[in-house]
Amino acid sequence: DAKTTQPPSMDCAEGRAANLPCNHSTISGNEYVYWYRQIHSQGPQYIIHGLKNNETNEMASLIITEDRKSSTLILPHATLRDTAVYYCIVRPKLGGGADGLTFGKGTHLIIQP
Amino acid sequence: NAGVTQTPKFRILKIGQSMTLQCAQDMNHNYMYWYRQDPGMGLKLIYYSVGAGITDKGEVPNGYNVSRSTTEDFPLRLELAAPSQTSVYFCASSYPGGGTEAFFGQGTRLTVV
């Protein structure tokens, strides 16, 4: 019973913005949207998370639709080092997190030189 | 500040042998997790702990045991290793609550032959 749906793979040219979509149509009001990435079998790395509002940090921006049923992770100027598998995850807000993160297969983003 | 440290990085076991995968974190996180990742797949939760002395099963606990005697350490025990346990194992930790990020170790690559 997948909570999120992501395309299996995407390509992006180096220096361009990479836009990774995620559908989470069954998200509930108390669930955050998280993004992690995994570079070549290393441990997953946190990128960003949000609840309702759009968020930005030094790595990326997260755009959440008004109905919260989908979101987009934006890497503004992709580099070759951004080639990785990107995971979109929903997680309860209050009292949550104890049972861990549910990882799907994610999106394999390939940055082309 | 080392974050989450896993040892060993690599290990080859023979069928029927036992071993303990070590995990330590220095961030004073209450929550700790063990995941496994098979080739081409997302991470699956094996066990988790919300604090010292408290552990609970995740999605795939069979063949594994854990203990949490201190906040810092969360070892994973494999008894009677089987080829199906060949995988990469990741330990993670976080503060309580759904609005916090999880930090992952760099993984232990285990092969059972």
Short mmCIF file of C-alpha atoms in Angstrom, two decimals:
data_model
loop_
_atom_site.label_atom_id
_atom_site.label_comp_id
_atom_site.label_asym_id
_atom_site.label_seq_id
_atom_site.Cartn_x
_atom_site.Cartn_y
_atom_site.Cartn_z
CA ASP A 1 0.00 0.00 0.00
CA ALA A 2 2.35 2.69 -1.34
CA LYS A 3 1.89 6.14 0.14
CA THR A 4 3.89 7.90 -2.58
CA THR A 5 4.35 7.48 -6.32
CA GLN A 6 7.48 8.63 -8.16
CA PRO A 7 8.77 8.11 -11.70
CA PRO A 8 11.46 5.41 -11.74
CA SER A 9 14.04 7.53 -13.54
CA MET A 10 14.73 11.01 -14.91
CA ASP A 11 17.50 12.75 -16.80
CA CYS A 12 18.61 16.35 -16.40
CA ALA A 13 21.37 18.38 -18.04
CA GLU A 14 24.14 19.66 -15.80
CA GLY A 15 23.53 23.26 -14.74
CA ARG A 16 19.80 23.07 -15.33
CA ALA A 17 17.09 22.80 -12.68
CA ALA A 18 16.03 19.26 -11.84
CA ASN A 19 12.34 18.95 -10.97
CA LEU A 20 11.38 15.68 -9.29
CA PRO A 21 7.65 15.01 -8.90
CA CYS A 22 5.92 12.98 -6.21
CA ASN A 23 2.26 12.04 -5.83
CA HIS A 24 0.90 11.45 -2.33
CA SER A 25 -2.84 11.63 -2.93
CA THR A 26 -3.76 9.87 0.35
CA ILE A 27 -1.67 12.13 2.58
CA SER A 28 -3.41 13.12 5.80
CA GLY A 29 -3.36 16.49 7.48
CA ASN A 30 -0.82 15.46 10.10
CA GLU A 31 1.77 14.05 7.69
CA TYR A 32 4.95 15.72 6.53
CA VAL A 33 6.50 15.27 3.09
CA TYR A 34 10.18 14.33 3.29
CA TRP A 35 12.84 13.99 0.63
CA TYR A 36 15.99 11.93 1.02
CA ARG A 37 18.58 10.90 -1.53
CA GLN A 38 21.01 8.02 -1.75
CA ILE A 39 24.21 8.37 -3.70
CA HIS A 40 25.65 5.11 -4.97
CA SER A 41 24.67 2.82 -2.05
CA GLN A 42 25.81 5.27 0.63
CA GLY A 43 23.50 5.92 3.57
CA PRO A 44 20.46 8.02 2.68
CA GLN A 45 20.90 11.76 3.13
CA TYR A 46 18.18 14.12 4.29
CA ILE A 47 17.35 16.91 1.84
CA ILE A 48 14.26 18.78 2.96
CA HIS A 49 10.79 18.39 4.43
CA GLY A 50 7.55 20.36 4.59
CA LEU A 51 3.98 20.25 5.84
CA LYS A 52 1.93 22.83 3.94
CA ASN A 53 4.13 25.70 2.87
CA ASN A 54 6.87 25.69 0.29
CA GLU A 55 10.31 25.27 1.80
CA THR A 56 13.84 26.15 0.69
CA ASN A 57 17.24 25.35 2.10
CA GLU A 58 20.80 25.32 0.82
CA MET A 59 20.26 22.08 -1.07
CA ALA A 60 16.83 22.34 -2.65
CA SER A 61 13.32 23.76 -2.75
CA LEU A 62 10.13 21.86 -1.98
CA ILE A 63 6.89 22.92 -3.64
CA ILE A 64 3.72 21.38 -2.16
CA THR A 65 0.42 21.82 -3.98
CA GLU A 66 -2.40 23.55 -2.17
CA ASP A 67 -4.38 20.32 -1.80
CA ARG A 68 -1.15 18.60 -0.59
CA LYS A 69 -1.70 15.67 -2.94
CA SER A 70 1.58 16.17 -4.76
CA SER A 71 4.92 17.90 -4.42
CA THR A 72 8.02 18.72 -6.44
CA LEU A 73 11.61 18.72 -5.30
CA ILE A 74 13.70 21.28 -7.17
CA LEU A 75 17.48 21.16 -7.40
CA PRO A 76 18.12 24.62 -8.86
CA HIS A 77 21.48 24.04 -10.59
CA ALA A 78 22.09 20.32 -10.90
CA THR A 79 25.66 19.02 -10.89
CA LEU A 80 27.04 15.58 -11.68
CA ARG A 81 27.27 14.92 -7.93
CA ASP A 82 23.49 15.17 -7.72
CA THR A 83 23.15 11.87 -9.60
CA ALA A 84 21.38 9.68 -7.02
CA VAL A 85 18.16 7.91 -6.11
CA TYR A 86 15.69 10.40 -4.62
CA TYR A 87 13.03 9.20 -2.19
CA CYS A 88 9.79 11.03 -1.40
CA ILE A 89 8.34 9.90 1.95
CA VAL A 90 5.32 10.89 4.04
CA ARG A 91 5.58 10.70 7.81
CA PRO A 92 3.19 11.49 10.67
CA LYS A 93 3.70 14.78 12.50
CA LEU A 94 2.63 14.28 16.07
CA GLY A 95 4.00 11.33 17.97
CA GLY A 96 5.21 9.92 14.72
CA GLY A 97 8.53 8.79 13.40
CA ALA A 98 8.97 5.98 15.87
CA ASP A 99 8.24 3.36 13.27
CA GLY A 100 10.73 4.76 10.83
CA LEU A 101 10.58 5.95 7.27
CA THR A 102 8.86 3.94 4.54
CA PHE A 103 11.07 3.89 1.46
CA GLY A 104 9.74 3.07 -1.98
CA LYS A 105 11.97 2.60 -5.01
CA GLY A 106 12.44 6.33 -5.52
CA THR A 107 13.49 8.19 -8.66
CA HIS A 108 16.92 7.56 -10.15
CA LEU A 109 18.05 11.02 -11.25
CA ILE A 110 20.87 11.03 -13.77
CA ILE A 111 22.63 14.32 -14.43
CA GLN A 112 24.05 14.44 -17.95
CA PRO A 113 27.24 16.42 -18.67
CA ASN B 1 30.62 14.91 16.15
CA ALA B 2 30.73 11.59 14.28
CA GLY B 3 26.96 11.20 13.72
CA VAL B 4 25.97 7.56 13.18
CA THR B 5 28.84 5.06 13.07
CA GLN B 6 28.45 1.49 11.82
CA THR B 7 30.95 -1.32 12.08
CA PRO B 8 32.10 -3.35 10.28
CA LYS B 9 31.80 -1.88 6.76
CA PHE B 10 32.05 -5.27 5.07
CA ARG B 11 31.65 -8.84 6.25
CA ILE B 12 31.40 -12.30 4.73
CA LEU B 13 29.64 -14.96 6.80
CA LYS B 14 29.19 -18.64 6.24
CA ILE B 15 25.70 -20.12 6.44
CA GLY B 16 24.80 -20.80 10.06
CA GLN B 17 27.30 -18.38 11.57
CA SER B 18 26.27 -15.51 13.81
CA MET B 19 27.43 -11.95 14.09
CA THR B 20 26.58 -8.57 15.58
CA LEU B 21 26.42 -5.39 13.53
CA GLN B 22 27.35 -2.41 15.66
CA CYS B 23 25.70 1.01 15.53
CA ALA B 24 26.52 4.03 17.67
CA GLN B 25 25.30 7.63 17.56
CA ASP B 26 26.60 10.66 19.43
CA MET B 27 23.66 13.03 18.89
CA ASN B 28 21.66 11.93 21.97
CA HIS B 29 18.81 10.77 19.74
CA ASN B 30 16.02 8.79 21.36
CA TYR B 31 14.98 6.95 18.22
CA MET B 32 17.19 4.45 16.45
CA TYR B 33 16.45 2.16 13.47
CA TRP B 34 17.87 -0.73 11.53
CA TYR B 35 17.11 -1.10 7.81
CA ARG B 36 18.20 -3.52 5.14
CA GLN B 37 18.48 -2.76 1.44
CA ASP B 38 18.53 -5.44 -1.22
CA PRO B 39 19.92 -4.65 -4.70
CA GLY B 40 17.73 -2.22 -6.65
CA MET B 41 15.22 -1.90 -3.85
CA GLY B 42 14.30 0.67 -1.23
CA LEU B 43 15.15 0.30 2.45
CA LYS B 44 13.05 -1.98 4.65
CA LEU B 45 12.75 -1.51 8.40
CA ILE B 46 13.99 -4.44 10.52
CA TYR B 47 13.74 -3.13 14.09
CA TYR B 48 13.45 0.21 15.83
CA SER B 49 13.83 1.62 19.33
CA VAL B 50 12.30 4.70 20.96
CA GLY B 51 14.72 4.71 23.87
CA ALA B 52 17.00 2.62 26.05
CA GLY B 53 15.34 -0.64 27.02
CA ILE B 54 12.56 -0.34 24.41
CA THR B 55 12.62 -2.07 21.03
CA ASP B 56 9.98 -3.12 18.52
CA LYS B 57 9.71 -5.04 15.27
CA GLY B 58 9.61 -3.41 11.88
CA GLU B 59 8.59 -4.87 8.54
CA VAL B 60 11.19 -7.66 8.25
CA PRO B 61 12.36 -8.75 11.74
CA ASN B 62 12.69 -12.52 11.21
CA GLY B 63 16.23 -13.82 11.72
CA TYR B 64 17.37 -10.75 13.66
CA ASN B 65 17.49 -9.55 17.25
CA VAL B 66 18.28 -6.18 18.80
CA SER B 67 18.96 -4.67 22.19
CA ARG B 68 19.18 -1.09 23.43
CA SER B 69 20.94 -0.88 26.77
CA THR B 70 22.16 2.71 26.25
CA THR B 71 20.94 5.74 24.31
CA GLU B 72 24.06 5.65 22.13
CA ASP B 73 24.21 2.02 20.97
CA PHE B 74 21.80 -0.18 19.03
CA PRO B 75 23.43 -3.47 17.95
CA LEU B 76 21.76 -5.84 15.48
CA ARG B 77 22.32 -9.56 16.00
CA LEU B 78 22.10 -12.13 13.22
CA GLU B 79 21.65 -15.69 14.43
CA LEU B 80 22.17 -18.60 12.05
CA ALA B 81 22.97 -16.53 8.99
CA ALA B 82 21.20 -17.47 5.75
CA PRO B 83 21.88 -16.43 2.11
CA SER B 84 18.62 -14.42 2.20
CA GLN B 85 20.28 -12.10 4.70
CA THR B 86 22.85 -10.99 2.14
CA SER B 87 22.15 -7.27 1.99
CA VAL B 88 23.37 -3.83 2.93
CA TYR B 89 22.37 -2.84 6.46
CA PHE B 90 21.82 0.76 7.50
CA CYS B 91 21.43 2.14 10.99
CA ALA B 92 19.73 5.50 11.57
CA SER B 93 18.78 7.76 14.45
CA SER B 94 16.52 10.75 15.02
CA TYR B 95 14.82 12.87 17.64
CA PRO B 96 11.17 12.01 18.43
CA GLY B 97 8.39 13.42 16.30
CA GLY B 98 7.55 13.40 12.64
CA GLY B 99 9.05 16.81 11.92
CA THR B 100 12.64 15.80 12.42
CA GLU B 101 15.24 14.39 10.06
CA ALA B 102 16.86 10.99 10.41
CA PHE B 103 20.62 10.55 10.18
CA PHE B 104 21.99 7.42 8.55
CA GLY B 105 25.24 5.53 8.91
CA GLN B 106 27.28 4.51 5.89
CA GLY B 107 26.12 0.92 5.94
CA THR B 108 27.44 -2.61 6.48
CA ARG B 109 27.65 -4.79 3.37
CA LEU B 110 27.02 -8.39 4.43
CA THR B 111 27.41 -11.45 2.24
CA VAL B 112 26.33 -14.89 3.44
CA VAL B 113 27.86 -17.80 1.51
#
